[in-house]
Amino acid sequence: MVVQALIDQGVDTVFGYPGGAVLPIYDEIFQQNSIKHVLVRHEQGAVHMAEGYARSTGKPGVVLVTSGPGATNAVTGLTDALLDSIPLVVLTGQVPTFMIGSDAFQEADTVGITRPCTKHNWLVKDTEKLSATIHEGFHVAKTGRPGPVLIDIPKDVQFASAEYQPMQKVSTSHYQPVIKGDPKMIEQLVEAIENAARPVFYTGGGVINSGPAASQLLREMVEATGFPITSTLMGLGAYPASGKAWLGMLGMHGLYEANMAMHGCDLMINIGARFDDRITGRLDAFSPNSKKAHIDIDPSSINKVIKTDIPIVGDVAYVLEDVLNLWKARGRKVNRDGLAKWWKQIEEWRAVDCLKFKQEGAVIKPQYALQRLEELTKGKDRYICTEVGQHQMWAAQYMGFEDPNRWMTSGGLGTMGYGFPASIGVQMAHPESLVINVAGEASWLMNMQELGTAMQYHLPVKQFILNNERLGMVRQWQQLLHGERYSSSWSESLPDFVKLAEAFGAKGIQCSDPADLDDAIMEMINYDGPVVFDCLVEKHENCFPMIPSGEPHNKMLLGDAKATNAIAGKGAVLV
Amino acid sequence: MSPLKIKKGSSKHSAYNLRPTFSDVQERHTLAVLVENEPGVLARVIGLFSGRGYNIESLTVAEVDHKGHLSRITIVTTGTPQVIEQIKAQLTRIVPVHEVHDLTVEGAFVERELALIKVAGKGDDRVEALRLADVFRAHVVDSTLESFVFQLTGTPDKIDAFADLMRPLGLVEIARTGVAALSRGT
Ligand SMILES: Cc1ncc(C[n+]2csc(CCOP(=O)(O)OP(=O)(O)O)c2C)c(N)n1
Ligand SMILES: [Mg+2]
């Protein structure tokens, strides 16, 4: 019954790990060929794989794990998916209904534990309701602001038989979020677009979640208005990095021109972003002179932290279409003189060239490694995942994304250990594509067991590890904030990554000389199978630009800033 | 109109009906939340308040539509206008929540609470307690030679006032239902 429901929902891949409480479902899986099951090495890996699968396809990712420890191991992944609005359907086994509450073997209050880290969850106590609940689960995961759902299925409910309810027969619940924007607000936004002298589009993951049409409309809108555009970490690729209106990423480690434009604009059009604290910096000094429009499918995102002048609740694609049509019908007006001056100002900011660095000497700079990786892989059918840390920010800064769904990174939760399994999920969905995980050595070790999964399913994922033998991002903060007392931010007793790869039967490459880098990267790309690339880089490089916590956008630290103790006072309590 | 004959609220569009937000004034709001009567729904609502640090002054819940599987939760909360708007928007996000009504902004409404109050005492105190109970229209629902249990219905303020008066007269225990509230008119 479970498998039938999944098939009807168009599922082709399930990431999972068996155990006593899900054996009946595994038995069903064994007896069919429509759904491929990927046996992971740790349940956290399964959830991140499903996230990678979901983000690169736009379809919900599906996970199947057992009760108790299986379910608790999934919690980090669920929270990650909730914060990044990724649609997942996670099925967990549970002890039989008559044993619930008795502290039975491998019993955990899974719906209780996961209530705050799912969009919704269900404990199915009656087989009659099982298929309908699964269909409802998919509906909730995909609809509105997407998110992870969990369905907890006691073993006796799995064993019992009942009549299967096909998808079409299940009444989609009352849960039907608003998708069309309010015409009055749309008109206000069009008016603002016509008059703004210093506009900026500030876009986020909502554009990507809304689907390809949203990215298409966004591109059309940017080209037609000539407004500059920046994006959050989550939204990279919705507008192409090669586009001429592209300012680069904004935020704590965003580009100078992007943050200065946010600070100085007179109209900010937020499309599917949520004024996260990594973006806004100090709230009372955030973009002080702008009118703010905010398009979001989730009403609770609006006015949560920043007061919005033009709130539009709706799906990005629907709203953008309406805005574009109305703006065209009213004569495609923009403030040409204002815009020309604004771009002149932006060009001055751009001239600061905030990402410049010097590759000199015999040690590879991490920025250089990513620049070369970008150069040697751009234009290919390529997907990039990352772990969390400095390497993640450098990847966002130095790599260019031309299309949506090509960039998977843990934004909201910042989960070390996300990238490797995510890259496996992406490769499952796109077997022929080049899938690279830009990693830090410390993050990568958090889910390195999944190398076994990559080998088993012949998934040629490339693990590009920027090995600085440091918890680099932590070390940077200790330098800036804690008087250079480097408490526990060394990566000690690191494995030999080449031998580690070989122990799993994968290929290992180590590179430490800038002169060898290009060849080594090409060797990685051309190898047909999983590769662990140990790129030894400069150990004490800092990630700039940086807006120190507690400071506004125009107080950015650039690369040549005096770094030690740069964050002081009130900012020190912020993370 | 919903099946329960309560006015359709602004919940789905709360972002549009903005009141002046971002002020520091603490407001007290009474919210009526119509939810699917399914296990865990109360935990979801309470978890939202504790997880995000919102206040609950009073919370009551009971099934109000057996056939439709609907329960009504009445929540009295305090916060700045921005926080109140957030609470409403966050409540609306919970999947089994059907409707969220902010009775405080949707027009006139009545608010009632029931309390049982045990007062023990002798002599003049006992007479005085009974006299005050009469003033407040509290009923005696249990009595011994040395104690009364009063039943009092009214606004939370009225119950507070009565309890304050009973304290010096031998208040032993008080049990309150929390607030039930309904908008006035049709
Ligand atoms: C699971 C988890 N634990 C701790 C952290 C805090 N943290 C953020 S970045 C970082 C260091 C990451 O080191 P590495 O993966 O080597 O990347 P680098 O910054 O050196 O590029 C840590 C410990 C986190 N984000 N996630
Ligand atoms: Mg590192």
Tab-separated table of C-alpha atoms in Angstrom, chain A residues 286-538:
chain	number	residue	atom	x	y	z
A	286	PHE	CA	19.136	48.307	7.328
A	287	SER	CA	18.539	50.119	4.049
A	288	PRO	CA	17.328	53.225	5.836
A	289	ASN	CA	15.925	55.210	2.905
A	290	SER	CA	14.093	52.678	0.834
A	291	LYS	CA	10.525	51.749	0.191
A	292	LYS	CA	10.294	47.990	0.604
A	293	ALA	CA	8.138	45.618	-1.380
A	294	HIS	CA	8.004	41.977	-0.377
A	295	ILE	CA	6.594	39.111	-2.418
A	296	ASP	CA	6.276	35.894	-0.435
A	297	ILE	CA	3.941	32.926	-0.348
A	298	ASP	CA	4.154	32.790	3.438
A	299	PRO	CA	2.285	35.639	5.168
A	300	SER	CA	4.351	35.099	8.304
A	301	SER	CA	7.509	36.129	6.445
A	302	ILE	CA	6.067	39.557	5.854
A	303	ASN	CA	6.771	42.140	8.544
A	304	LYS	CA	8.496	39.493	10.655
A	305	VAL	CA	11.680	41.512	11.028
A	306	ILE	CA	11.562	44.367	8.543
A	307	LYS	CA	8.567	46.599	8.039
A	308	THR	CA	7.248	46.287	4.514
A	309	ASP	CA	5.530	49.078	2.603
A	310	ILE	CA	4.131	46.927	-0.188
A	311	PRO	CA	3.368	43.388	1.009
A	312	ILE	CA	2.268	40.876	-1.609
A	313	VAL	CA	1.286	37.411	-0.461
A	314	GLY	CA	1.395	34.943	-3.305
A	315	ASP	CA	3.412	32.548	-5.409
A	316	VAL	CA	6.361	34.339	-6.999
A	317	ALA	CA	5.566	33.174	-10.529
A	318	TYR	CA	1.932	34.288	-10.386
A	319	VAL	CA	2.769	37.615	-8.817
A	320	LEU	CA	5.644	38.388	-11.191
A	321	GLU	CA	3.459	37.612	-14.164
A	322	ASP	CA	0.799	40.023	-12.929
A	323	VAL	CA	3.352	42.725	-12.137
A	324	LEU	CA	5.013	42.368	-15.516
A	325	ASN	CA	1.726	42.443	-17.418
A	326	LEU	CA	0.472	45.502	-15.606
A	327	TRP	CA	3.784	47.328	-15.968
A	328	LYS	CA	3.824	46.601	-19.715
A	329	ALA	CA	0.189	47.642	-20.122
A	330	ARG	CA	0.961	50.951	-18.449
A	331	GLY	CA	3.698	51.744	-20.940
A	332	ARG	CA	6.869	50.112	-19.549
A	333	LYS	CA	7.906	53.241	-17.707
A	334	VAL	CA	11.069	53.549	-15.626
A	335	ASN	CA	12.975	56.544	-14.292
A	336	ARG	CA	15.744	56.559	-16.924
A	337	ASP	CA	17.778	59.469	-15.552
A	338	GLY	CA	17.685	58.134	-12.044
A	339	LEU	CA	18.681	54.666	-13.202
A	340	ALA	CA	21.618	55.944	-15.239
A	341	LYS	CA	23.012	57.737	-12.190
A	342	TRP	CA	22.351	54.717	-10.007
A	343	TRP	CA	24.286	52.420	-12.324
A	344	LYS	CA	27.145	54.917	-12.391
A	345	GLN	CA	27.276	54.737	-8.617
A	346	ILE	CA	27.123	50.949	-8.712
A	347	GLU	CA	29.993	50.829	-11.181
A	348	GLU	CA	32.075	52.813	-8.716
A	349	TRP	CA	31.325	50.253	-6.038
A	350	ARG	CA	32.121	47.457	-8.457
A	351	ALA	CA	35.475	49.065	-9.164
A	352	VAL	CA	36.472	48.332	-5.571
A	353	ASP	CA	36.739	44.745	-6.806
A	354	CYS	CA	35.973	43.292	-3.416
A	355	LEU	CA	36.845	39.707	-4.362
A	356	LYS	CA	40.348	40.451	-5.527
A	357	PHE	CA	43.117	38.302	-4.089
A	358	LYS	CA	46.658	37.463	-4.996
A	359	GLN	CA	47.719	33.919	-5.752
A	360	GLU	CA	51.432	33.986	-5.112
A	361	GLY	CA	53.962	31.577	-3.709
A	362	ALA	CA	53.756	27.839	-3.479
A	363	VAL	CA	50.539	27.495	-1.498
A	364	ILE	CA	47.112	27.316	-3.100
A	365	LYS	CA	44.729	30.033	-1.987
A	366	PRO	CA	41.227	28.664	-1.524
A	367	GLN	CA	39.853	31.449	-3.683
A	368	TYR	CA	42.231	30.446	-6.454
A	369	ALA	CA	41.200	26.808	-6.194
A	370	LEU	CA	37.556	27.772	-6.672
A	371	GLN	CA	38.359	30.194	-9.457
A	372	ARG	CA	40.119	27.364	-11.313
A	373	LEU	CA	37.306	24.921	-10.557
A	374	GLU	CA	34.842	27.453	-11.924
A	375	GLU	CA	36.937	28.110	-15.005
A	376	LEU	CA	37.377	24.418	-15.794
A	377	THR	CA	33.763	23.378	-15.219
A	378	LYS	CA	31.624	26.326	-16.270
A	379	GLY	CA	29.440	25.707	-19.251
A	380	LYS	CA	29.278	22.020	-18.359
A	381	ASP	CA	26.061	20.347	-17.236
A	382	ARG	CA	27.079	20.941	-13.658
A	383	TYR	CA	25.594	20.858	-10.156
A	384	ILE	CA	27.410	22.285	-7.126
A	385	CYS	CA	26.791	21.333	-3.511
A	386	THR	CA	28.675	22.640	-0.497
A	387	GLU	CA	29.293	21.906	3.105
A	388	VAL	CA	29.298	24.731	5.662
A	389	GLY	CA	32.108	27.129	6.450
A	390	GLN	CA	34.501	29.427	4.651
A	391	HIS	CA	34.636	27.175	1.592
A	392	GLN	CA	30.853	27.545	1.273
A	393	MET	CA	31.055	31.325	1.160
A	394	TRP	CA	33.977	31.270	-1.261
A	395	ALA	CA	32.057	28.895	-3.511
A	396	ALA	CA	29.111	31.305	-3.500
A	397	GLN	CA	31.442	34.206	-4.285
A	398	TYR	CA	33.735	32.669	-6.891
A	399	MET	CA	31.446	30.314	-8.754
A	400	GLY	CA	28.766	31.482	-11.163
A	401	PHE	CA	25.317	29.965	-11.431
A	402	GLU	CA	23.474	30.316	-14.694
A	403	ASP	CA	20.339	28.370	-13.879
A	404	PRO	CA	18.101	27.578	-10.922
A	405	ASN	CA	18.295	24.206	-9.107
A	406	ARG	CA	22.027	23.920	-9.776
A	407	TRP	CA	23.250	25.051	-6.361
A	408	MET	CA	22.571	23.088	-3.175
A	409	THR	CA	23.814	24.474	0.090
A	410	SER	CA	22.555	24.460	3.651
A	411	GLY	CA	21.548	28.068	4.143
A	412	GLY	CA	19.154	28.395	7.048
A	413	LEU	CA	20.503	25.736	9.384
A	414	GLY	CA	24.125	25.789	8.211
A	415	THR	CA	24.526	22.036	8.584
A	416	MET	CA	28.076	20.711	8.318
A	417	GLY	CA	27.792	17.302	6.716
A	418	TYR	CA	25.047	18.397	4.332
A	419	GLY	CA	27.002	18.604	1.104
A	420	PHE	CA	28.335	15.103	0.555
A	421	PRO	CA	25.034	13.265	0.914
A	422	ALA	CA	23.262	16.075	-0.949
A	423	SER	CA	25.642	15.552	-3.873
A	424	ILE	CA	24.734	11.854	-3.894
A	425	GLY	CA	21.027	12.744	-4.035
A	426	VAL	CA	21.681	15.129	-6.914
A	427	GLN	CA	23.703	12.531	-8.803
A	428	MET	CA	20.912	9.973	-8.359
A	429	ALA	CA	18.533	12.381	-10.039
A	430	HIS	CA	21.030	13.424	-12.743
A	431	PRO	CA	23.221	10.418	-13.451
A	432	GLU	CA	24.940	11.953	-16.473
A	433	SER	CA	25.764	15.343	-14.972
A	434	LEU	CA	28.905	16.571	-13.279
A	435	VAL	CA	28.123	16.837	-9.562
A	436	ILE	CA	30.707	18.526	-7.345
A	437	ASN	CA	30.613	19.024	-3.607
A	438	VAL	CA	32.816	21.923	-2.486
A	439	ALA	CA	33.767	20.871	1.030
A	440	GLY	CA	35.818	21.747	4.059
A	441	GLU	CA	37.797	18.896	5.557
A	442	ALA	CA	35.948	19.120	8.867
A	443	SER	CA	32.436	19.219	7.401
A	444	TRP	CA	33.198	16.436	4.986
A	445	LEU	CA	34.172	14.085	7.780
A	446	MET	CA	30.744	14.531	9.362
A	447	ASN	CA	29.061	12.331	6.760
A	448	MET	CA	32.002	10.659	5.044
A	449	GLN	CA	30.473	7.224	5.580
A	450	GLU	CA	28.310	7.936	2.537
A	451	LEU	CA	31.314	7.200	0.351
A	452	GLY	CA	30.056	3.642	0.673
A	453	THR	CA	26.712	4.684	-0.809
A	454	ALA	CA	28.384	6.526	-3.682
A	455	MET	CA	30.433	3.423	-4.469
A	456	GLN	CA	27.544	1.006	-4.214
A	457	TYR	CA	25.356	2.918	-6.663
A	458	HIS	CA	28.195	3.967	-9.011
A	459	LEU	CA	27.596	7.646	-8.412
A	460	PRO	CA	30.601	9.568	-9.716
A	461	VAL	CA	30.307	12.475	-7.274
A	462	LYS	CA	33.365	14.720	-6.975
A	463	GLN	CA	34.329	15.746	-3.454
A	464	PHE	CA	36.432	18.885	-3.763
A	465	ILE	CA	37.812	19.407	-0.270
A	466	LEU	CA	39.478	22.712	0.531
A	467	ASN	CA	41.661	21.374	3.284
A	468	ASN	CA	42.929	24.145	5.546
A	469	GLU	CA	43.309	21.800	8.524
A	470	ARG	CA	41.140	24.238	10.406
A	471	LEU	CA	37.514	24.766	11.294
A	472	GLY	CA	38.179	27.770	9.151
A	473	MET	CA	35.032	29.769	9.765
A	474	VAL	CA	35.312	29.221	13.508
A	475	ARG	CA	38.971	30.199	13.416
A	476	GLN	CA	38.094	33.368	11.508
A	477	TRP	CA	35.550	34.364	14.161
A	478	GLN	CA	38.010	33.648	16.928
A	479	GLN	CA	40.492	35.897	15.195
A	480	LEU	CA	37.969	38.666	14.699
A	481	LEU	CA	36.140	38.343	17.973
A	482	HIS	CA	38.062	36.413	20.580
A	483	GLY	CA	41.530	37.898	20.600
A	484	GLU	CA	43.058	35.171	18.439
A	485	ARG	CA	42.483	32.511	21.046
A	486	TYR	CA	41.975	29.532	18.749
A	487	SER	CA	40.000	27.291	21.024
A	488	SER	CA	39.416	23.868	19.424
A	489	SER	CA	39.372	25.162	15.867
A	490	TRP	CA	42.152	22.914	14.614
A	491	SER	CA	41.324	19.828	12.582
A	492	GLU	CA	43.707	17.429	14.256
A	493	SER	CA	44.404	13.799	13.414
A	494	LEU	CA	43.061	14.201	9.924
A	495	PRO	CA	42.963	11.075	7.823
A	496	ASP	CA	44.985	10.633	4.677
A	497	PHE	CA	42.111	11.468	2.326
A	498	VAL	CA	43.671	9.651	-0.604
A	499	LYS	CA	44.023	6.421	1.328
A	500	LEU	CA	40.574	6.921	2.802
A	501	ALA	CA	39.099	7.155	-0.688
A	502	GLU	CA	41.034	4.098	-1.750
A	503	ALA	CA	39.846	2.145	1.245
A	504	PHE	CA	36.317	2.544	-0.113
A	505	GLY	CA	37.442	1.757	-3.647
A	506	ALA	CA	37.121	5.370	-4.775
A	507	LYS	CA	39.800	7.559	-6.328
A	508	GLY	CA	41.807	9.918	-4.160
A	509	ILE	CA	43.755	12.921	-5.462
A	510	GLN	CA	45.887	15.266	-3.456
A	511	CYS	CA	47.087	18.607	-4.731
A	512	SER	CA	49.190	21.194	-2.941
A	513	ASP	CA	51.005	23.042	-5.707
A	514	PRO	CA	49.170	25.802	-7.599
A	515	ALA	CA	51.010	24.736	-10.724
A	516	ASP	CA	49.461	21.262	-10.613
A	517	LEU	CA	45.976	22.385	-9.807
A	518	ASP	CA	44.451	22.547	-13.293
A	519	ASP	CA	45.666	19.097	-14.243
A	520	ALA	CA	44.500	17.643	-10.978
A	521	ILE	CA	41.032	19.164	-11.397
A	522	MET	CA	40.824	17.796	-14.935
A	523	GLU	CA	41.835	14.383	-13.655
A	524	MET	CA	39.010	14.585	-11.125
A	525	ILE	CA	36.452	15.607	-13.735
A	526	ASN	CA	37.514	12.950	-16.191
A	527	TYR	CA	37.525	10.062	-13.753
A	528	ASP	CA	34.421	7.923	-14.067
A	529	GLY	CA	33.605	7.309	-10.432
A	530	PRO	CA	33.608	9.002	-7.057
A	531	VAL	CA	36.667	11.144	-6.376
A	532	VAL	CA	37.898	12.588	-3.098
A	533	PHE	CA	40.057	15.572	-3.978
A	534	ASP	CA	42.221	16.742	-1.094
A	535	CYS	CA	43.192	20.280	-2.018
A	536	LEU	CA	45.691	21.565	0.540
A	537	VAL	CA	45.133	25.303	0.832
A	538	GLU	CA	46.416	28.310	2.732
